[in-house]
PDB file of C-alpha atoms in Angstrom:
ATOM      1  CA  UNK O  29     -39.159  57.996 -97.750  1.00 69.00           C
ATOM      2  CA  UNK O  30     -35.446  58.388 -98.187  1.00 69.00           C
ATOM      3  CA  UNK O  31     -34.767  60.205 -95.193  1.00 74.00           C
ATOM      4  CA  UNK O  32     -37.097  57.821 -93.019  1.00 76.00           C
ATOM      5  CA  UNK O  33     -34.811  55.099 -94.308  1.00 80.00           C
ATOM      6  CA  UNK O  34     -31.844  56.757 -93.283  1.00 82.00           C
ATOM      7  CA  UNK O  35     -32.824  56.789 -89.986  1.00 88.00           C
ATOM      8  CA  UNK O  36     -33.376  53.394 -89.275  1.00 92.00           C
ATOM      9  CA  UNK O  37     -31.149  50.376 -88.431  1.00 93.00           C
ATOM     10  CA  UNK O  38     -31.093  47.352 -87.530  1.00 96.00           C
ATOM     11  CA  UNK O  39     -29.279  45.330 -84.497  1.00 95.00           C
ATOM     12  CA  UNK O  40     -29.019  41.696 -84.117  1.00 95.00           C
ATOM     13  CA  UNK O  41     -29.949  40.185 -80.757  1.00 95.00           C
ATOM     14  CA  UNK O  42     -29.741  36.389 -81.231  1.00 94.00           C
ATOM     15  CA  UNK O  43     -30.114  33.412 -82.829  1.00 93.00           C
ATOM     16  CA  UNK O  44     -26.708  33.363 -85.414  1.00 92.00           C
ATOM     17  CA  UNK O  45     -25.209  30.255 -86.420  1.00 87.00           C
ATOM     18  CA  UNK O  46     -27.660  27.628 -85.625  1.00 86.00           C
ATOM     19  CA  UNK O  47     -27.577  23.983 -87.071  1.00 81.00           C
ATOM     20  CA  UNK O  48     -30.535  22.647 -89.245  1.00 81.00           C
ATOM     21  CA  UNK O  49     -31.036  20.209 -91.562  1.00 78.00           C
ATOM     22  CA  UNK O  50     -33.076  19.830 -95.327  1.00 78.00           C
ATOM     23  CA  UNK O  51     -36.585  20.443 -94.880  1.00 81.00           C
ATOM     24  CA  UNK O  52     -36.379  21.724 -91.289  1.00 84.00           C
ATOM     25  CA  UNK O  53     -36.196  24.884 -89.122  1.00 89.00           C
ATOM     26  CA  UNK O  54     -33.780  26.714 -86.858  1.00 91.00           C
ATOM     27  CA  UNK O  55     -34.626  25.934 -83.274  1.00 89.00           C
ATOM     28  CA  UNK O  56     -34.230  29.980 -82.639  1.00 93.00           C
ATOM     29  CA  UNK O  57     -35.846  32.278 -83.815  1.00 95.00           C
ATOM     30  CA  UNK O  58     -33.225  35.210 -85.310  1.00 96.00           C
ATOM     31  CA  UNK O  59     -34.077  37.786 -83.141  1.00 96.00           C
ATOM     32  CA  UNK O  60     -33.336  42.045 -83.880  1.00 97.00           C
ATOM     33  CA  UNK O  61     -34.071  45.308 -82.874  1.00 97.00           C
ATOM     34  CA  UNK O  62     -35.038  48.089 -84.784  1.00 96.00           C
ATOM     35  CA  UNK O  63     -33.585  51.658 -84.378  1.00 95.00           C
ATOM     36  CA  UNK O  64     -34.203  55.381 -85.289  1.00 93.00           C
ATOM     37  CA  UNK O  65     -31.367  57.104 -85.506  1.00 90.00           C
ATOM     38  CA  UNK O  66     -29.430  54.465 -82.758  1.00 88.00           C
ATOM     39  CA  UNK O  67     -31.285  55.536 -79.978  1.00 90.00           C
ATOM     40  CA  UNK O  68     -35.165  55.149 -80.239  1.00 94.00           C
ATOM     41  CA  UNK O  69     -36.540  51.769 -80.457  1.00 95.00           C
ATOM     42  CA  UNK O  70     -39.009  51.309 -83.134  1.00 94.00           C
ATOM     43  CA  UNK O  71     -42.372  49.674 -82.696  1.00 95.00           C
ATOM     44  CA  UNK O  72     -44.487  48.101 -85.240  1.00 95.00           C
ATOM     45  CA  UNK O  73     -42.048  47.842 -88.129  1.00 95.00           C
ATOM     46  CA  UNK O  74     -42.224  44.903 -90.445  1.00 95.00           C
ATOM     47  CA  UNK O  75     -38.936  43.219 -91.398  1.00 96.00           C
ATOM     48  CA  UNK O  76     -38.855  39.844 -93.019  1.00 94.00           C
ATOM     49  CA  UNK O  77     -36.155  37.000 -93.801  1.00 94.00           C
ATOM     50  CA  UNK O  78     -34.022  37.197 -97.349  1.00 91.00           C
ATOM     51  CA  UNK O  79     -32.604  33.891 -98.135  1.00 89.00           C
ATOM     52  CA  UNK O  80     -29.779  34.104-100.644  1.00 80.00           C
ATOM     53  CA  UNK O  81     -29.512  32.053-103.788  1.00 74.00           C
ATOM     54  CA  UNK O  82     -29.283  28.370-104.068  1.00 67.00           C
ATOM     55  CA  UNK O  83     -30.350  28.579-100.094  1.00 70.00           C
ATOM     56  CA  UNK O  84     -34.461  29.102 -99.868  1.00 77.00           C
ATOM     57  CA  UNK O  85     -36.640  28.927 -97.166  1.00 85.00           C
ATOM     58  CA  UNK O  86     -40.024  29.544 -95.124  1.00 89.00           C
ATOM     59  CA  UNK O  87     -39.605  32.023 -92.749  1.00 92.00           C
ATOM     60  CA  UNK O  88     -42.428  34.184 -90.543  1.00 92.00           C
ATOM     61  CA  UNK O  89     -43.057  37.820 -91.424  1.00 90.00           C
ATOM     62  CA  UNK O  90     -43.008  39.791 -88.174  1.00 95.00           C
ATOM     63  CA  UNK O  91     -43.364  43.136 -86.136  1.00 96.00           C
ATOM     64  CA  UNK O  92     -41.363  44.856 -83.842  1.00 96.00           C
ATOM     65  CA  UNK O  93     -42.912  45.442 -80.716  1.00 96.00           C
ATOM     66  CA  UNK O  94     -42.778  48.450 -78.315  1.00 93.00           C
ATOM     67  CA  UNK O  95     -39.386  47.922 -77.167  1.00 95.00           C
ATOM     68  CA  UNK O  96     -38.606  47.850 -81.255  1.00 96.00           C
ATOM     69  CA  UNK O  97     -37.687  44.119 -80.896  1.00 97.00           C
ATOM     70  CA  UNK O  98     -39.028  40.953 -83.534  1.00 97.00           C
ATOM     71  CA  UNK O  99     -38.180  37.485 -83.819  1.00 97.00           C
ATOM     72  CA  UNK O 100     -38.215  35.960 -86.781  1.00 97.00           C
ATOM     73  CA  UNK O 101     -39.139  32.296 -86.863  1.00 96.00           C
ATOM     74  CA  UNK O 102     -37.102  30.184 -89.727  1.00 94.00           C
ATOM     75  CA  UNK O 103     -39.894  27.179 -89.961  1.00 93.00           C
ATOM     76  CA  UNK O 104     -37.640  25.232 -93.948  1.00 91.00           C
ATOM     77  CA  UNK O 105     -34.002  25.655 -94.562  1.00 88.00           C
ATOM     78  CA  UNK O 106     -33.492  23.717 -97.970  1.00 80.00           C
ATOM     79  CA  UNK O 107     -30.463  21.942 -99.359  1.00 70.00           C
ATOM     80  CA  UNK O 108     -27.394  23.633-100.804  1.00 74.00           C
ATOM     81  CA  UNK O 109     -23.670  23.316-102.259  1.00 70.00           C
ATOM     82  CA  UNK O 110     -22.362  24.566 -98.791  1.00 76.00           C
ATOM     83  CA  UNK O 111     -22.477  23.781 -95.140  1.00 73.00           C
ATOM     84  CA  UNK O 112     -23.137  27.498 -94.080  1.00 81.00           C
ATOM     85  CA  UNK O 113     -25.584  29.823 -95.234  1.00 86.00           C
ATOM     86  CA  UNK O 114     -26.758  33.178 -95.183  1.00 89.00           C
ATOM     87  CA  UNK O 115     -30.290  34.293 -94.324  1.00 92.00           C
ATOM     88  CA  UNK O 116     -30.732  38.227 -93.629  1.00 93.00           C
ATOM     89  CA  UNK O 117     -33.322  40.175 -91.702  1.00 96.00           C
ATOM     90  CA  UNK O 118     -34.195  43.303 -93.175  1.00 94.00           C
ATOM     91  CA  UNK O 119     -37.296  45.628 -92.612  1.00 94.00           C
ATOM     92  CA  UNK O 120     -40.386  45.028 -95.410  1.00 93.00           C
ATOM     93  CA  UNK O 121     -40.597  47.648 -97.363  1.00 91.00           C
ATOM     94  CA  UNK O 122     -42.924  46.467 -99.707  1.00 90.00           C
ATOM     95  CA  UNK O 123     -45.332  45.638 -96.928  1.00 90.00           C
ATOM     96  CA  UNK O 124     -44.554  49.358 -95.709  1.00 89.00           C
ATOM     97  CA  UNK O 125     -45.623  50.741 -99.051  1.00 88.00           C
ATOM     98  CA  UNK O 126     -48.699  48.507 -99.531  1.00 89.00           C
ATOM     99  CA  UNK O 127     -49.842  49.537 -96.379  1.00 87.00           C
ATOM    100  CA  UNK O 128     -49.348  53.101 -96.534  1.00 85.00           C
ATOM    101  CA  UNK O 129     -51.151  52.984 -99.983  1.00 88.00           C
ATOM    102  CA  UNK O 130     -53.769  50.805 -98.864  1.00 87.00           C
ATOM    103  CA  UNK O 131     -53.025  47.994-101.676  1.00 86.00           C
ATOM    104  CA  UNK O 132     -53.453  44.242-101.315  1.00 83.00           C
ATOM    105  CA  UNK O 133     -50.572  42.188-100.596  1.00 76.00           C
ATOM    106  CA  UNK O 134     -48.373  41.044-103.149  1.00 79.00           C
ATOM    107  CA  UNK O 135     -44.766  41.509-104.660  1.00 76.00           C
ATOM    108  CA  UNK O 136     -45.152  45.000-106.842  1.00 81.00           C
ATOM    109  CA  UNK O 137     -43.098  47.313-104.747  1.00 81.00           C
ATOM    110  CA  UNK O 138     -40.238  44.047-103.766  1.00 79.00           C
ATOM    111  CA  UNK O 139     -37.077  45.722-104.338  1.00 78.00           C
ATOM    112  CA  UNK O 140     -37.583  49.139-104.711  1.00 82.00           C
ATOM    113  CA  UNK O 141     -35.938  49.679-101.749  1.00 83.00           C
ATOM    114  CA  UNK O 142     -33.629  47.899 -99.290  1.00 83.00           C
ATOM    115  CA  UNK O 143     -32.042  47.768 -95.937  1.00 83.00           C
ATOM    116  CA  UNK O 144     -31.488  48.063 -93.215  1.00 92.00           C
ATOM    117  CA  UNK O 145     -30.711  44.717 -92.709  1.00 93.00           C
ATOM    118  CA  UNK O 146     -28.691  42.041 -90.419  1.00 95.00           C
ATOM    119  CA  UNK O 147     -26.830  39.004 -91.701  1.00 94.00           C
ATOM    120  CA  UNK O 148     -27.395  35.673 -90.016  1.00 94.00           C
ATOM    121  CA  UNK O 149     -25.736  32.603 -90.483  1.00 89.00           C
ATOM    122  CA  UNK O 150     -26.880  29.008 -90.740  1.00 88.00           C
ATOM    123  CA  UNK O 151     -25.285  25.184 -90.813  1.00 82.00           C
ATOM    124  CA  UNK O 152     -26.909  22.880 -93.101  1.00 79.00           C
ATOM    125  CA  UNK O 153     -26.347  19.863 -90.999  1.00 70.00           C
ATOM    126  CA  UNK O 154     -26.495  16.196 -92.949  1.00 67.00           C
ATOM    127  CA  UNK O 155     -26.855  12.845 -91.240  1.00 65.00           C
ATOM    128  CA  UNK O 156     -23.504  11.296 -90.048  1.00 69.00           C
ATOM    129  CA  UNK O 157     -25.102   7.871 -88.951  1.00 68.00           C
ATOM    130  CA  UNK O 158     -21.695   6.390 -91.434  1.00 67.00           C
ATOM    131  CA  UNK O 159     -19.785   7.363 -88.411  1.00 70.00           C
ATOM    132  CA  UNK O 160     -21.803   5.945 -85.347  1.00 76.00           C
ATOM    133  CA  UNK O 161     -21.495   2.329 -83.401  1.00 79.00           C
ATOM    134  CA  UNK O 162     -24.697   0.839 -82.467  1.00 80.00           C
ATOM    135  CA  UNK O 163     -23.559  -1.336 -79.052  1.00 80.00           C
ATOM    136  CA  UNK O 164     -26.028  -3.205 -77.510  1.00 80.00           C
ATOM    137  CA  UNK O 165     -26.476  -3.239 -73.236  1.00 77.00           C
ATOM    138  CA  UNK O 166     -28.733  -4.993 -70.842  1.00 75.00           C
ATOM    139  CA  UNK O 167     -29.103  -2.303 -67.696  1.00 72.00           C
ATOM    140  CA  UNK O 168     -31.910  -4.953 -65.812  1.00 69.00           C
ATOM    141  CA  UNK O 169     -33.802  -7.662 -67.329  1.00 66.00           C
ATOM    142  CA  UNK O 170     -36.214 -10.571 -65.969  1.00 64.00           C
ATOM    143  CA  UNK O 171     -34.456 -13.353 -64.890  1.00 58.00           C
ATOM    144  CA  UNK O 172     -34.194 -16.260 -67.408  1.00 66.00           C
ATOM    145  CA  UNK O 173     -34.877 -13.850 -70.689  1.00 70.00           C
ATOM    146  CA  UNK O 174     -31.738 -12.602 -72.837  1.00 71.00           C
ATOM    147  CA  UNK O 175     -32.861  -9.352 -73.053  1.00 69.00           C
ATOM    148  CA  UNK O 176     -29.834  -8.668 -75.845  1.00 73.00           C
ATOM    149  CA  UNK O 177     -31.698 -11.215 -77.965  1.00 74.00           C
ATOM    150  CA  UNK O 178     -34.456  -8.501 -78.663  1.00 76.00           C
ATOM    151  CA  UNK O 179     -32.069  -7.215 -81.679  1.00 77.00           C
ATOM    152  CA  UNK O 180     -33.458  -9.524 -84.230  1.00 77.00           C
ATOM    153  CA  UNK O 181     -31.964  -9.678 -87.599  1.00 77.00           C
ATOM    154  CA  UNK O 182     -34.662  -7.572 -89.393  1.00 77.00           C
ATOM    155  CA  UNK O 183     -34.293  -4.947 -86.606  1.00 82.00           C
ATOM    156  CA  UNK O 184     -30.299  -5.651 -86.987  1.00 83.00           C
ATOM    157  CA  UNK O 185     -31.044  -4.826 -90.944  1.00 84.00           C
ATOM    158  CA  UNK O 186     -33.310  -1.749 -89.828  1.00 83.00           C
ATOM    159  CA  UNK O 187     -30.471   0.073 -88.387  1.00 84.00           C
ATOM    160  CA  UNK O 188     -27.893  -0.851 -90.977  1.00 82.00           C
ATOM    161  CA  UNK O 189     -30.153   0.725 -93.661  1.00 80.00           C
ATOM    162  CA  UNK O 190     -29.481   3.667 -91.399  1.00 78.00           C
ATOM    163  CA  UNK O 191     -25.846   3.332 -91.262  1.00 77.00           C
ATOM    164  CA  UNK O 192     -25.559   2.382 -87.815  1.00 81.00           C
ATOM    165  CA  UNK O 193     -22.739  -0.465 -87.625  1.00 80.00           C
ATOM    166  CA  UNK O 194     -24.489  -2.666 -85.177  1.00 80.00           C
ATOM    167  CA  UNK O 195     -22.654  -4.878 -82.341  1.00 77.00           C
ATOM    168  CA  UNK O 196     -24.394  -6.725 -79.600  1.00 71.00           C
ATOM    169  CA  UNK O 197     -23.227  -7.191 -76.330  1.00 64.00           C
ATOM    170  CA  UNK O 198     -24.162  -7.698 -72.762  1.00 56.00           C
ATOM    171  CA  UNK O 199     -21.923  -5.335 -70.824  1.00 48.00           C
ATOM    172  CA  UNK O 200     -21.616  -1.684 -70.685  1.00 45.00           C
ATOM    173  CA  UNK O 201     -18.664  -0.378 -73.006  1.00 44.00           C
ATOM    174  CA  UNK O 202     -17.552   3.251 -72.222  1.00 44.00           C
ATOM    175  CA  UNK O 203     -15.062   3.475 -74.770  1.00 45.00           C
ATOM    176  CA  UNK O 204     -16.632   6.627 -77.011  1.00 42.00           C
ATOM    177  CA  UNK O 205     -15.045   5.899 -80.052  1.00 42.00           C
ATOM    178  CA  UNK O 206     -13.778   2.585 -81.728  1.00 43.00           C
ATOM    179  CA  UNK O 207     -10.842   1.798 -83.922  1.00 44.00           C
ATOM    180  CA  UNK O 208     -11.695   3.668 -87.105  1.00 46.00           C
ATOM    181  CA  UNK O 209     -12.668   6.931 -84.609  1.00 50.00           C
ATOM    182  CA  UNK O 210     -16.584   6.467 -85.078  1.00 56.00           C
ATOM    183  CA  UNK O 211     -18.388   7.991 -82.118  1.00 68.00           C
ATOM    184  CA  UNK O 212     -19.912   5.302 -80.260  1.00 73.00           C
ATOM    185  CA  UNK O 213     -23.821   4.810 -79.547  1.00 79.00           C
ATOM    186  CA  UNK O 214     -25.241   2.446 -76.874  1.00 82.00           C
ATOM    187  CA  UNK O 215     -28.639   1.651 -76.951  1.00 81.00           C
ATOM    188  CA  UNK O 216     -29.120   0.654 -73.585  1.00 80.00           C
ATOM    189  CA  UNK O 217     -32.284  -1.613 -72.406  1.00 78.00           C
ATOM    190  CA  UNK O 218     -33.232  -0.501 -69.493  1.00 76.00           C
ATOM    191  CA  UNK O 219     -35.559  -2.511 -68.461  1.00 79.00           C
ATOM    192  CA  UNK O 220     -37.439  -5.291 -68.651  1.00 79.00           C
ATOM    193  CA  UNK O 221     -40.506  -6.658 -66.649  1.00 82.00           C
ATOM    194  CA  UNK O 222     -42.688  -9.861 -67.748  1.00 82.00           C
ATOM    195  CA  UNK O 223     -45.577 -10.562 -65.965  1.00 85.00           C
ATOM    196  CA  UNK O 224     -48.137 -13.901 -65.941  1.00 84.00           C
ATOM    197  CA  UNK O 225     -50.865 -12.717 -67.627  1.00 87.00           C
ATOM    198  CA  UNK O 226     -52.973 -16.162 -68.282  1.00 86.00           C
ATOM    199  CA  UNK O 227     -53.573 -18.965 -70.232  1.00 85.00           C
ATOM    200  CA  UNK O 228     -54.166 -19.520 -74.146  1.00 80.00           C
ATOM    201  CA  UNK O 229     -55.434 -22.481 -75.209  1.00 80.00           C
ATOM    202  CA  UNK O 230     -52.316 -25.360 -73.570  1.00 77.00           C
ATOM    203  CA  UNK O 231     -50.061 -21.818 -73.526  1.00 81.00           C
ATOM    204  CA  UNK O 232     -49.197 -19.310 -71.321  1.00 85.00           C
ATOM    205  CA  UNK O 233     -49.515 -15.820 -71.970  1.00 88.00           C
ATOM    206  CA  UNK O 234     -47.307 -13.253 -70.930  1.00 86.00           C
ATOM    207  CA  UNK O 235     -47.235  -9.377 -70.490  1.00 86.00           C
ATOM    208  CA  UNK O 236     -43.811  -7.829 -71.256  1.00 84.00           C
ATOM    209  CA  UNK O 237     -43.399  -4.198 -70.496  1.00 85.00           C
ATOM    210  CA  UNK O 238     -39.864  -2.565 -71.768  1.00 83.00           C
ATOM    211  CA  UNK O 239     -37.930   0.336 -72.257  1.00 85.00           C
ATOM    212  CA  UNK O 240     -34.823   1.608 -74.142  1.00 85.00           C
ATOM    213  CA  UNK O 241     -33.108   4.073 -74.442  1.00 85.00           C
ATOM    214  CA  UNK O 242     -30.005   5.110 -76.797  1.00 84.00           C
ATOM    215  CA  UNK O 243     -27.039   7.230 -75.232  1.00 82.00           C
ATOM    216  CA  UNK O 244     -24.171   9.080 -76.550  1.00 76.00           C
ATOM    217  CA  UNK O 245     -21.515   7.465 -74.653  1.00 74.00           C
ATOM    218  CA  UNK O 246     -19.030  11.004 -75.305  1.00 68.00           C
ATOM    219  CA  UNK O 247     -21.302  13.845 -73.605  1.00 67.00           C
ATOM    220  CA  UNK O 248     -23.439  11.088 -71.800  1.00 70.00           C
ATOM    221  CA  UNK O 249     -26.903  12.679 -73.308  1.00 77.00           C
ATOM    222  CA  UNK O 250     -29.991  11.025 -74.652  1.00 82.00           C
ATOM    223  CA  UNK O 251     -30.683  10.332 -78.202  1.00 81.00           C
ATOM    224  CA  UNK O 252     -33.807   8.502 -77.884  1.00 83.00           C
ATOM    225  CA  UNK O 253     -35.824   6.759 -76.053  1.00 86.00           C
ATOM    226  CA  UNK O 254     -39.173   4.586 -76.248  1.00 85.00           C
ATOM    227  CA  UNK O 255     -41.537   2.396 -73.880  1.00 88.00           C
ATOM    228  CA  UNK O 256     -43.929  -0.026 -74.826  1.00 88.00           C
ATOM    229  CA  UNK O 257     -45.764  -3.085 -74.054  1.00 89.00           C
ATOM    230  CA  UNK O 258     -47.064  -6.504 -75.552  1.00 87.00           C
ATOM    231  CA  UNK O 259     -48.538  -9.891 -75.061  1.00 89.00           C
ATOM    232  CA  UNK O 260     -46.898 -13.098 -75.963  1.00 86.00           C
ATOM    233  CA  UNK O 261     -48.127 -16.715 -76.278  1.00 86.00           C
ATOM    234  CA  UNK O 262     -46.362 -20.456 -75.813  1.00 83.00           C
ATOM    235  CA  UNK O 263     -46.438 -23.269 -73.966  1.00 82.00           C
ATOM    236  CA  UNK O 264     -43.291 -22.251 -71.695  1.00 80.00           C
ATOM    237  CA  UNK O 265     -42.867 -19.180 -69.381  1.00 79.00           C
ATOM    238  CA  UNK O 266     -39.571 -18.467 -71.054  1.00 79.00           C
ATOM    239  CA  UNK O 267     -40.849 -18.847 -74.689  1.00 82.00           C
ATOM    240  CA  UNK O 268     -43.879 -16.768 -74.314  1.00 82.00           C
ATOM    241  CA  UNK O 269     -42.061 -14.125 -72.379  1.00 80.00           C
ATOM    242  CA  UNK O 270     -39.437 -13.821 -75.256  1.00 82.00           C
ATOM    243  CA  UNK O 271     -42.141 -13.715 -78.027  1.00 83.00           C
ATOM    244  CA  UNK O 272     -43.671 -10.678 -75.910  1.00 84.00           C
ATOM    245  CA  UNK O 273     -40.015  -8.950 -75.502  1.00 83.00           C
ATOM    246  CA  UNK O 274     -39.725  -9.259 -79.282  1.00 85.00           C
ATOM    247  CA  UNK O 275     -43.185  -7.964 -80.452  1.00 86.00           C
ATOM    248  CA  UNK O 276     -42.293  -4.850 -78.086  1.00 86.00           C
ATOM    249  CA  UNK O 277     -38.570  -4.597 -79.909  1.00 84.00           C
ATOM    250  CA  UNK O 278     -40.360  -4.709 -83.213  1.00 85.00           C
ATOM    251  CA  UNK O 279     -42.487  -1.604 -82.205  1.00 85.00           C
ATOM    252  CA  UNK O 280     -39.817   0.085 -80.568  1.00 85.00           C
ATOM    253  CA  UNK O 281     -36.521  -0.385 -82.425  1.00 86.00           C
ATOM    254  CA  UNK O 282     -37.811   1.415 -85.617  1.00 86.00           C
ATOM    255  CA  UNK O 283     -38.678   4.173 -83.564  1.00 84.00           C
ATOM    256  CA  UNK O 284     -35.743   4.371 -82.030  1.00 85.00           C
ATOM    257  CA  UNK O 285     -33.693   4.218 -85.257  1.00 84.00           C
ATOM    258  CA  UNK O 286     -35.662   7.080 -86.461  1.00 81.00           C
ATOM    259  CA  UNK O 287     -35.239   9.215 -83.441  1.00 80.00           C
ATOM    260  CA  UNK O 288     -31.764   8.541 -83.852  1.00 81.00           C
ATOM    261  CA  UNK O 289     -30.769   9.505 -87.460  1.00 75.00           C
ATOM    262  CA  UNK O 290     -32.817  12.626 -86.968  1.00 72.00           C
ATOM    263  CA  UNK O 291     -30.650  13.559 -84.027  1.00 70.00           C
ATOM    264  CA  UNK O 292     -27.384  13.057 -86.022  1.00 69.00           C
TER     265      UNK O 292
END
């Protein structure tokens, strides 16, 4: 068993220092290659992902194929003391063993031996919402509707729970940062469209269709976006077309605050 062991290694191919955050998964897989003697790939090994200390995680078990390559899929990173961790891929020996002795699965032979193994690192990445303006732009909106109004105060509140400072306007800023350096986020509405739908008692009712969507004004990339649509009542065009803009807001605007603060 020694001498088998001697002969293999282990080569990373991918997949080192990746970003995650608590409770979630690296995006890659960490991909390797097993070895016999540095030459020969090595089919159908098991290897396996180590976390260290104070830095657990679910990871997939896997096999090397024919060419003697496995990706390993990292599925829960948890939270620790520092911003980068250490996982390692090593082959899995106790599987090895179990398997060669016909046993059931379980941890009797962990540890008896090691290696070879490859050291990946990982970025525990936190939230930075604290550091992000919220500014609010009208791309195209139905004539006679303030489409800037849809940011009602208990959506307003909904994004300062998320630390979003929140400023509303109704032209397009392209500064990226503001005094205190926070990057800048404009949630951008792209579009709104009210249609006649019919009458309601001595009202009108009206069919509101919008979307938004919430760009990082730096790299010019998409945060989040959402669509939706909703009916509104009164007994004025304007009035029921602004009750319908708002019941969409109320749908969307948590979603999009979500959406957001995950992809901080």
């Amino acid at each position: 068993m020694a001498k088998i062991k001697g002969s293999l290694s282990l080569m990373g191919l991918g997949g080192d220092m990746q970003t995650a955050k608590k409770d979630s998964g690296l995006a890659e897989p960490l991909r390797v290659r097993a070895m016999v003697h540095r030459t020969t790939p090595l089919g159908n090994l098991p290897v396996k992902a180590n976390f260290s200390p104070g830095s657990t995680g679910k990871a997939q078990a896997a096999v090397t194929g024919p060419g003697g390559n496995a990706a390993v899929r990292i599925l829960e990173v948890a939270a620790t003391e520092t911003p980068l961790n250490p996982v390692e891929v090593a082959v899995d020996w106790n599987r090895i063993i179990k398997d060669a002795l016909g046993e059931k699965p379980g941890p009797s032979w962990e540890g008896v031996l090691s290696g070879p193994s490859v050291r990946f690192t990982y970025a525990l990445r936190t939230p930075e919402t604290s550091r992000v303006q919220l500014k609010i732009h009208t791309r195209e909106n139905d004539a006679g509707v303030d489409a800037t109004s849809i940011l009602s105060p208990v959506s307003a509140d909904l994004f300062r729970k998320k630390g979003f400072q929140v400023q509303s306007r109704g032209q397009h800023s392209d500064r990226p940062t503001n005094d205190s350096g926070s990057k800048a986020t404009i949630l951008v509405v792209e579009k709104v469209d009210v249609q006649y739908s019919g009458r309601r008692g001595r009202g009108v009712v009206y069919r509101a269709r919008m979307s938004v969507t919430a760009y990082d004004t730096a790299s010019r990339s998409i945060i989040a976006s959402a669509h939706g649509t909703a009916l509104g009542g009164a007994s004025s065009r304007k009035a029921a077309a602004e009750r319908a803009i708002k019941d969409v807001a109320n749908d969307l605007l948590p979603q999009l605050a979500t959406q957001m603060a995950d992809s901080l």
